[in-house]
JSON list of C-alpha atoms in Angstrom, two decimals:
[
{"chain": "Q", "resi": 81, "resn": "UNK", "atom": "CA", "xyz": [62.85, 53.97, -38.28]},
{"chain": "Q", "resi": 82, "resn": "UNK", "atom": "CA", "xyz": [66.11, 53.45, -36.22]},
{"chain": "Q", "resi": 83, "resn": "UNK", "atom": "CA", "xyz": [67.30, 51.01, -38.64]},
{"chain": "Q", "resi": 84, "resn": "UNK", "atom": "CA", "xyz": [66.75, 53.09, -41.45]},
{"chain": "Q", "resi": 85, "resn": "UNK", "atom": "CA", "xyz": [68.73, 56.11, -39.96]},
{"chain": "Q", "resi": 86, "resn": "UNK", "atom": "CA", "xyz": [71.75, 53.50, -38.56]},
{"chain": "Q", "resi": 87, "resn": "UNK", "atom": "CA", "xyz": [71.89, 52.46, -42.49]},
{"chain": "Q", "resi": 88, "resn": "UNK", "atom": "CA", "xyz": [71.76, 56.51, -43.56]},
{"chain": "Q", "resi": 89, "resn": "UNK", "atom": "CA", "xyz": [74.66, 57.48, -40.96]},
{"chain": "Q", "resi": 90, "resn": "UNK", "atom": "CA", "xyz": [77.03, 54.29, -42.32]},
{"chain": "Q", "resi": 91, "resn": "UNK", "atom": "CA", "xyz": [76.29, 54.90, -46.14]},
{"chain": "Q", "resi": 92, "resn": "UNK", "atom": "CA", "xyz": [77.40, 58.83, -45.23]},
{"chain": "Q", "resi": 93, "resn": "UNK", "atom": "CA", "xyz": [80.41, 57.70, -43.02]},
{"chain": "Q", "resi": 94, "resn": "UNK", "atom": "CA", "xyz": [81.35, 55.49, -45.98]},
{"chain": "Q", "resi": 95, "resn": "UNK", "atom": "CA", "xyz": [81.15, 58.44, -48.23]},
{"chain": "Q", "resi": 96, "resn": "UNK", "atom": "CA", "xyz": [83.21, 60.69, -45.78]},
{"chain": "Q", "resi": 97, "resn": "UNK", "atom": "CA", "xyz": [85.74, 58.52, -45.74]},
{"chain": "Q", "resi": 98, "resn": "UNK", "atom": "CA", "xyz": [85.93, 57.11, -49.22]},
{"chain": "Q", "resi": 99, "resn": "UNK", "atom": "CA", "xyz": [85.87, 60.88, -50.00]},
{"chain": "Q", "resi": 100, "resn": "UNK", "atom": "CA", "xyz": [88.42, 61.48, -47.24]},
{"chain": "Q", "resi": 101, "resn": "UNK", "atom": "CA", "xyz": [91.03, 58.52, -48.30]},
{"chain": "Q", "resi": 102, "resn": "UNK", "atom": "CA", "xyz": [90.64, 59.93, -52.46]},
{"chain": "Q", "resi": 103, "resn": "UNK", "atom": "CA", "xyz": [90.42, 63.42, -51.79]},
{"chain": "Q", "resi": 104, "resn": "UNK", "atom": "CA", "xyz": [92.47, 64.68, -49.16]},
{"chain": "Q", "resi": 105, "resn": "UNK", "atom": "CA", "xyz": [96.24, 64.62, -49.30]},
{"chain": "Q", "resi": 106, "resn": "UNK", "atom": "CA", "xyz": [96.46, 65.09, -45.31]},
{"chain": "Q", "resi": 107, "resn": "UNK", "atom": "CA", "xyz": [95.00, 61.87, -44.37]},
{"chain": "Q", "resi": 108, "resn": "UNK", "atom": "CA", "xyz": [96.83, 59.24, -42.37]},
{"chain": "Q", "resi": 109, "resn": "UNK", "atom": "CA", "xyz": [97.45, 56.20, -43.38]},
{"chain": "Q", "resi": 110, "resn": "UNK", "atom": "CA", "xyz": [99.89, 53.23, -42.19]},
{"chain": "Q", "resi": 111, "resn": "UNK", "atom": "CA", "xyz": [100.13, 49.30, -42.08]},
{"chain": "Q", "resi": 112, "resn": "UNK", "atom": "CA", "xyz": [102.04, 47.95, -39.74]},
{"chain": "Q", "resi": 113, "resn": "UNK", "atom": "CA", "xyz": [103.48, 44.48, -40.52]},
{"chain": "Q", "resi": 114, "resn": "UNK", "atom": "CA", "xyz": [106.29, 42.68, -42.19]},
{"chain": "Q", "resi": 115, "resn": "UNK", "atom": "CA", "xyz": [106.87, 42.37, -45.67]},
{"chain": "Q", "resi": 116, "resn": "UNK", "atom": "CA", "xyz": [106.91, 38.60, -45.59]},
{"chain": "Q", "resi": 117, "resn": "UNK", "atom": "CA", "xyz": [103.34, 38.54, -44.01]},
{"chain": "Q", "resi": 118, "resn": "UNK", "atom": "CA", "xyz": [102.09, 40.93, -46.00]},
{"chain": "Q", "resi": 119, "resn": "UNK", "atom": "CA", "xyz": [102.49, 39.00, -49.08]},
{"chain": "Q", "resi": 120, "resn": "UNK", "atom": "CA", "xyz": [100.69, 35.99, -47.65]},
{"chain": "Q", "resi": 121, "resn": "UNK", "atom": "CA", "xyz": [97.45, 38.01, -46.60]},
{"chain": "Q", "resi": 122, "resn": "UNK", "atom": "CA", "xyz": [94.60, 37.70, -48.91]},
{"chain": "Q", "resi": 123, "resn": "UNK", "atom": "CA", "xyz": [93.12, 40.55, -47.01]},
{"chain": "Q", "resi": 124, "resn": "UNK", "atom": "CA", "xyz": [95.37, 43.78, -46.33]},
{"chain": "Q", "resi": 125, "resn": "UNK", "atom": "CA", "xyz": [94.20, 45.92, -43.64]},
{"chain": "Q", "resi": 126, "resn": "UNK", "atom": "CA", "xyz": [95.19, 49.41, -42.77]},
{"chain": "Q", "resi": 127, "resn": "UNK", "atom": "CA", "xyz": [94.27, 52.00, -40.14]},
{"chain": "Q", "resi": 128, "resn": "UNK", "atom": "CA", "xyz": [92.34, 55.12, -41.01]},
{"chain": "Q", "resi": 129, "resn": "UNK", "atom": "CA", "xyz": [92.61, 58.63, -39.11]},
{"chain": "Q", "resi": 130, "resn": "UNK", "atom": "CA", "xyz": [89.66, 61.04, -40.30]},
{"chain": "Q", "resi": 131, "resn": "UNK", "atom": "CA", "xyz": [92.38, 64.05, -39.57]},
{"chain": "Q", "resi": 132, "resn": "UNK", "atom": "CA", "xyz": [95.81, 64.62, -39.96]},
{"chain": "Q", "resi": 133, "resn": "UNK", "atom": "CA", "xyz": [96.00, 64.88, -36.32]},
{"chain": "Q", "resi": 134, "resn": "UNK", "atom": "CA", "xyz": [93.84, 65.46, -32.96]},
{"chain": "Q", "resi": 135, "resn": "UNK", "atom": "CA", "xyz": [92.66, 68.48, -31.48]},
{"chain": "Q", "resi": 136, "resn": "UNK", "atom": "CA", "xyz": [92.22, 68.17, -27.74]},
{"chain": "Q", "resi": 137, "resn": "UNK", "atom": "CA", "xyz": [88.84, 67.61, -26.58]},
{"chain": "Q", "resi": 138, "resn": "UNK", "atom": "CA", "xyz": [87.13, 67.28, -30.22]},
{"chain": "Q", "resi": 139, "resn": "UNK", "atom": "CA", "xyz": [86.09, 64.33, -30.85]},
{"chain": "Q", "resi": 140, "resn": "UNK", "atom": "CA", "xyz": [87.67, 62.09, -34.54]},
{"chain": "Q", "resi": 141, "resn": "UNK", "atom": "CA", "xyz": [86.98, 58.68, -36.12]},
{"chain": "Q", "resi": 142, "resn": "UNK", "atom": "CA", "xyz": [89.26, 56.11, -36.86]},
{"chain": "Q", "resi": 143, "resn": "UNK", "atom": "CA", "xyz": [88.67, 53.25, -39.31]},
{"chain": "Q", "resi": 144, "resn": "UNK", "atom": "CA", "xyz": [89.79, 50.01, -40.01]},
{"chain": "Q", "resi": 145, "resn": "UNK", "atom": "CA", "xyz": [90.14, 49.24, -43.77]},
{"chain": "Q", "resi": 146, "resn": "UNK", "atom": "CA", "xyz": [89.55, 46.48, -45.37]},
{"chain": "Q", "resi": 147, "resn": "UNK", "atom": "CA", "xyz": [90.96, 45.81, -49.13]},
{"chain": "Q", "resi": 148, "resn": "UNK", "atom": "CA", "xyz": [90.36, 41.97, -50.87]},
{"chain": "Q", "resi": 149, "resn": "UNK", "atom": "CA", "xyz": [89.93, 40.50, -53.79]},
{"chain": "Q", "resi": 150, "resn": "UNK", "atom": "CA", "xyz": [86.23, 40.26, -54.62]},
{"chain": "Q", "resi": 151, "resn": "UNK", "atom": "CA", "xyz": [85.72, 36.56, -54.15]},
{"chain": "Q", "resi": 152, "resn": "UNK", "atom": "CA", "xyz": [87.21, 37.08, -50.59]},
{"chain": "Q", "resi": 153, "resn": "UNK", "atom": "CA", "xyz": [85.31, 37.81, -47.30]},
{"chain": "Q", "resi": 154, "resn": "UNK", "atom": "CA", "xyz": [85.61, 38.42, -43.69]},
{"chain": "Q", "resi": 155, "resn": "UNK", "atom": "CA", "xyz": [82.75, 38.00, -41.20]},
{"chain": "Q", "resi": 156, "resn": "UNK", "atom": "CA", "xyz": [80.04, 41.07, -39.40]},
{"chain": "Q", "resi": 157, "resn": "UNK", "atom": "CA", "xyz": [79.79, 41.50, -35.92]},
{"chain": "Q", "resi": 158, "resn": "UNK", "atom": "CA", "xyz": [77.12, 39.01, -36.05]},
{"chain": "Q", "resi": 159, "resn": "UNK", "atom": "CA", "xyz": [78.53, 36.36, -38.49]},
{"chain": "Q", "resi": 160, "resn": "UNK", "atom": "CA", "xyz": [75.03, 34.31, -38.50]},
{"chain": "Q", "resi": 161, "resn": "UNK", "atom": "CA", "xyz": [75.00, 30.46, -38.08]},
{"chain": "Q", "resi": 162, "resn": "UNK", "atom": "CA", "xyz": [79.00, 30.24, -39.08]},
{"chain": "Q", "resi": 163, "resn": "UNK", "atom": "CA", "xyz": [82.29, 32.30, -39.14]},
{"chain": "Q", "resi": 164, "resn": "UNK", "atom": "CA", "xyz": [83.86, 34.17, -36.33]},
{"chain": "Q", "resi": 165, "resn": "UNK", "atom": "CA", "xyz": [83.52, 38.22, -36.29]},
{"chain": "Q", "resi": 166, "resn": "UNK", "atom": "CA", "xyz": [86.59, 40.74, -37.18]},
{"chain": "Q", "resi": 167, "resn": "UNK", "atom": "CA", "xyz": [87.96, 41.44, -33.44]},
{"chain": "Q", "resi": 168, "resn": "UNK", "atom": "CA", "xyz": [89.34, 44.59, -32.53]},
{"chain": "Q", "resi": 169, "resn": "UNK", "atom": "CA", "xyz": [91.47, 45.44, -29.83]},
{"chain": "Q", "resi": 170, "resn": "UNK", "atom": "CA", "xyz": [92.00, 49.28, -29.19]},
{"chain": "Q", "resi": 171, "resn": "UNK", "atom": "CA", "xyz": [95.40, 50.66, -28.22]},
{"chain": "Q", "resi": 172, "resn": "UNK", "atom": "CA", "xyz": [94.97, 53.99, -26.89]},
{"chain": "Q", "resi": 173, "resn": "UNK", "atom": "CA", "xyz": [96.59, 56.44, -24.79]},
{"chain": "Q", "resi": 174, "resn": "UNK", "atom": "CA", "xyz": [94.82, 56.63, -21.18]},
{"chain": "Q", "resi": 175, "resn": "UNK", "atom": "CA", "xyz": [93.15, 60.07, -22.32]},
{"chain": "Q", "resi": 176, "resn": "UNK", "atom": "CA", "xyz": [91.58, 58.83, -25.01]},
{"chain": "Q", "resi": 177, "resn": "UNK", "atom": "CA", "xyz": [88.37, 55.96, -25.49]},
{"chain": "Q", "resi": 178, "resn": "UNK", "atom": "CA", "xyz": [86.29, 54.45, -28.42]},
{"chain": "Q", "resi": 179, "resn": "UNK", "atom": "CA", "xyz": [82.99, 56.19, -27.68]},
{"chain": "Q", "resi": 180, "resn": "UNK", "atom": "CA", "xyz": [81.03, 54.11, -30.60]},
{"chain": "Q", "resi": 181, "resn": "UNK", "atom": "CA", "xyz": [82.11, 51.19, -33.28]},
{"chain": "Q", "resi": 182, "resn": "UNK", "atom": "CA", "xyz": [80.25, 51.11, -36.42]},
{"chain": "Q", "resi": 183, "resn": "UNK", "atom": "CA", "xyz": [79.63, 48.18, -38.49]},
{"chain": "Q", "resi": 184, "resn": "UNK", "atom": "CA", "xyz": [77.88, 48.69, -42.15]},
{"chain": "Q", "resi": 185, "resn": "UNK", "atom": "CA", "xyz": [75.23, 46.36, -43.32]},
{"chain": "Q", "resi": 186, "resn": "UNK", "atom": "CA", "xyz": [76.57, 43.28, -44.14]},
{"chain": "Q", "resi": 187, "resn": "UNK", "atom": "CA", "xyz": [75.75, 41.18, -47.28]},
{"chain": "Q", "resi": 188, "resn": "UNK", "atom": "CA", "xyz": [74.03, 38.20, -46.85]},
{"chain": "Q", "resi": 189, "resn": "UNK", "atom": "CA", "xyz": [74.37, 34.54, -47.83]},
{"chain": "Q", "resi": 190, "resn": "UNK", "atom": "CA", "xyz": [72.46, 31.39, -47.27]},
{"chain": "Q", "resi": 191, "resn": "UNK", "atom": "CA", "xyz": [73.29, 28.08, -49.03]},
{"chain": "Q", "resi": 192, "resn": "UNK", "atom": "CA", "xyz": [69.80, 26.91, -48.08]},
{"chain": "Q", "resi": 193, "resn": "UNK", "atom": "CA", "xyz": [71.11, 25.29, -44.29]},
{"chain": "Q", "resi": 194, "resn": "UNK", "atom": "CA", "xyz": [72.91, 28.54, -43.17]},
{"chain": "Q", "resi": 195, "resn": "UNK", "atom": "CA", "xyz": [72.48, 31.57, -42.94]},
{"chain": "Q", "resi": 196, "resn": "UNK", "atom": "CA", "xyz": [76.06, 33.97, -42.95]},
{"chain": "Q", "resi": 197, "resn": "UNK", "atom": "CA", "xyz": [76.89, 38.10, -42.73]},
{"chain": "Q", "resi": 198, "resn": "UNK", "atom": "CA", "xyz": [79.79, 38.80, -44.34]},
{"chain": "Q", "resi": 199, "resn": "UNK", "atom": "CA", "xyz": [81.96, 42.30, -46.07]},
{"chain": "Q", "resi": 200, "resn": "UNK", "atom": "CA", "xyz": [83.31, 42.07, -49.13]},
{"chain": "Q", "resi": 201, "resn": "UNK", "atom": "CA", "xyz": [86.04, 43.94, -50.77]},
{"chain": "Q", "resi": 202, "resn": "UNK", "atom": "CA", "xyz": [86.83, 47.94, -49.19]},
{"chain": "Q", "resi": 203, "resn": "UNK", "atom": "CA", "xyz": [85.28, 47.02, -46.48]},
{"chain": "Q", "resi": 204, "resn": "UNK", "atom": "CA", "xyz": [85.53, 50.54, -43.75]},
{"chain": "Q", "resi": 205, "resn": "UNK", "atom": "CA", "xyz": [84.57, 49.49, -39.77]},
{"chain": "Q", "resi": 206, "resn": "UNK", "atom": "CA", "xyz": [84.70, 52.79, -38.03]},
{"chain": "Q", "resi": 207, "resn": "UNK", "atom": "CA", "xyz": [85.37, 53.62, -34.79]},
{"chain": "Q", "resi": 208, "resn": "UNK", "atom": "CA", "xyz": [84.57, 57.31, -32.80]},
{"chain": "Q", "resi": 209, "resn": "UNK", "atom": "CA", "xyz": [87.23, 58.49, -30.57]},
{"chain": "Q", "resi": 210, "resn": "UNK", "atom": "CA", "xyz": [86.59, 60.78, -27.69]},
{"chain": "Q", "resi": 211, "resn": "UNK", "atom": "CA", "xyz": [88.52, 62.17, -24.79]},
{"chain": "Q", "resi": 212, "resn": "UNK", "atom": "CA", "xyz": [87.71, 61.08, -20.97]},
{"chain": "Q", "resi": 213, "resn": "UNK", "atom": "CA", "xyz": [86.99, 63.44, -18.55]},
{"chain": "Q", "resi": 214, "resn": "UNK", "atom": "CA", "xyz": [90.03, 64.54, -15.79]},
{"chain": "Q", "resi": 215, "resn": "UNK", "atom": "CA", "xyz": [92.65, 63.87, -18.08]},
{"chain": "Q", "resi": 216, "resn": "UNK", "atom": "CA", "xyz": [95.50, 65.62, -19.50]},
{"chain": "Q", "resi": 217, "resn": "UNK", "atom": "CA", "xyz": [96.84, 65.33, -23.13]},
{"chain": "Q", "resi": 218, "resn": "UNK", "atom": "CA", "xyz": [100.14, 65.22, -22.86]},
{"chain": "Q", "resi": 219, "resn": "UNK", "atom": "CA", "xyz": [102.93, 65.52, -25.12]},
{"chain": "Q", "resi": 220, "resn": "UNK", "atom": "CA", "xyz": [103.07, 66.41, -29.07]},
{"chain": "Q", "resi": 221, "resn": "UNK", "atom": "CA", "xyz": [101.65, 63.51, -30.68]},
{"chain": "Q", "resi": 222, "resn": "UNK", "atom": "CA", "xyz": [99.36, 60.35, -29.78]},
{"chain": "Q", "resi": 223, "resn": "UNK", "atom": "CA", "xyz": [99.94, 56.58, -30.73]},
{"chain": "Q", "resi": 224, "resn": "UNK", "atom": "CA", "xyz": [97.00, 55.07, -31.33]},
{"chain": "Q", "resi": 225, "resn": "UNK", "atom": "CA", "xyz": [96.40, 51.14, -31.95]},
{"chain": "Q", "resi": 226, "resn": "UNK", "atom": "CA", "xyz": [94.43, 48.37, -32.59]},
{"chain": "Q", "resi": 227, "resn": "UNK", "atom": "CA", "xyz": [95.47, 45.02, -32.95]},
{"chain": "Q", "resi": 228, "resn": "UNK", "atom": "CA", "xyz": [92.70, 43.44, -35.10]},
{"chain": "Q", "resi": 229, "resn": "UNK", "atom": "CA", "xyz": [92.04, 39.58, -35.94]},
{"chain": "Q", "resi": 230, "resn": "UNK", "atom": "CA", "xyz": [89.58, 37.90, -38.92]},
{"chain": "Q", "resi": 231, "resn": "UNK", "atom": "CA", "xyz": [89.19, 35.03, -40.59]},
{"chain": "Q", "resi": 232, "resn": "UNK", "atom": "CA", "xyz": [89.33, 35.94, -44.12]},
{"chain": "Q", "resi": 233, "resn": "UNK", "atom": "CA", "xyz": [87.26, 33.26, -46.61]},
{"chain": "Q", "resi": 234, "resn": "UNK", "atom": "CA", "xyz": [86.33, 32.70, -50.19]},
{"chain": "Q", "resi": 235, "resn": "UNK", "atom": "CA", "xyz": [84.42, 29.86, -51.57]},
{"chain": "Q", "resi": 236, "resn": "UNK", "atom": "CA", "xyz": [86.67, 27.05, -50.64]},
{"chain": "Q", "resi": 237, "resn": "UNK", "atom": "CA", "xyz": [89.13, 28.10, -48.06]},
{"chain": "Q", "resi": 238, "resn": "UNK", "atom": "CA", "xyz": [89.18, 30.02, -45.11]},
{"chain": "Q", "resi": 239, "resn": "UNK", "atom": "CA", "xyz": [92.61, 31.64, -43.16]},
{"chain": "Q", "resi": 240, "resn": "UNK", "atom": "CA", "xyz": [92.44, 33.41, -40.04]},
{"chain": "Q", "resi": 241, "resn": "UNK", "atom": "CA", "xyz": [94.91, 36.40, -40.18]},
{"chain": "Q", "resi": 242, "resn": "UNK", "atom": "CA", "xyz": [95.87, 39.07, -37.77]},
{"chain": "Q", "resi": 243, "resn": "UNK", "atom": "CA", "xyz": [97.69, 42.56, -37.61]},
{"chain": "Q", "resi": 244, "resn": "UNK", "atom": "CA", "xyz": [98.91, 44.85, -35.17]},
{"chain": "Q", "resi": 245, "resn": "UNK", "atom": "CA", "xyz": [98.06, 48.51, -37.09]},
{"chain": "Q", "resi": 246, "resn": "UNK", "atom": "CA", "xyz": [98.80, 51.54, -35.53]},
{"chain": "Q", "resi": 247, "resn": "UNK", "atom": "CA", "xyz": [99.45, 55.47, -36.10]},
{"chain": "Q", "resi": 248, "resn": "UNK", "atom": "CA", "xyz": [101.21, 58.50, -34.96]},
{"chain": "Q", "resi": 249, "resn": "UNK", "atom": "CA", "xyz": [99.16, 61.35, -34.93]},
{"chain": "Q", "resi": 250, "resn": "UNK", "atom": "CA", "xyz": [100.37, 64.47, -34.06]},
{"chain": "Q", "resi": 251, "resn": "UNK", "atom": "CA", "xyz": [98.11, 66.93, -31.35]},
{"chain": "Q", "resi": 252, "resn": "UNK", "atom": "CA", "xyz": [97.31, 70.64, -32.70]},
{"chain": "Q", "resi": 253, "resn": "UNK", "atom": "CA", "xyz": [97.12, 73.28, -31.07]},
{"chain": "Q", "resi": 254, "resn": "UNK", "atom": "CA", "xyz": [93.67, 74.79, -30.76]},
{"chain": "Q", "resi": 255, "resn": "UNK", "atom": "CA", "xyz": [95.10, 78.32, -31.01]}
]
């Protein structure tokens, strides 16, 4: 029963923020990286802010996108018998803290020897963001961060890439 309401809450996460990134003209988008890199990536990643900016104490997701060609791949949290997973490493302001990561179902493959979990193309990890106890926001916006590494594969070649993403998202007031 868990499993089938962990698969419910990331198919309507996916939806909120598919709906989100086509729908709403406010939402926050940026890659970070230089030109010359970018056009060597076979898998572009940007971060994803579910607002267009942070009310203190509410709590907002984040996401990590994902866009590849379909015959490209990048491995699950648990990448099965082979691959490494996408690694994350938050950059946030000492008020702030991932309170949950989630990772969608990943597709399967097995070649009939191994067994591997994989995304394929718009590919959304999410991440919920909180605010720690004792602390003070300060100032009128937040940088937020993450400097995320994956080896990105198709059928016969595999290239480990990296990117330091990040936003600037400015803190309402809760007037």
């Amino acid at each position: 029963w868990m499993r089938i309401k962990q698969i419910w809450l990331v198919f309507f996460l996916n939806v909120l923020f598919a709906s989100t990134v086509f729908g709403n003209d406010k939402l926050i988008v940026k890659t970070v990286s230089q030109q010359e890199q970018l056009a060597s990536f076979k898998i572009d990643a940007s971060l994803i802010s579910q607002n267009d900016g942070i009310e203190e104490g509410k709590e907002f997701w984040l996401a990590l996108f994902f866009e590849m060609e379909s015959s490209w791949h990048v491995y699950a949290k648990n990448p099965g018998d082979f691959g490494s997973p996408v690694q994350m490493q938050w950059q946030l302001p000492e008020f702030l803290e991932i309170l949950d990561t989630v990772w969608p179902v990943p597709e399967q493959s097995f070649d009939g020897k191994w067994v591997g979990y994989t995304y394929g193309p718009n590919t959304l990890l999410l991440a919920r963001v909180g605010f720690k106890e004792g602390y003070e926001v300060q100032g009128d916006s937040v940088h937020v961060g993450c400097k995320v590494s994956w080896v990105a594969c198709a059928e016969d070649q595999c290239v480990p890439e990296k990117e330091d993403l990040f936003l600037q998202l400015p803190i309402k007031n809760q007037e």
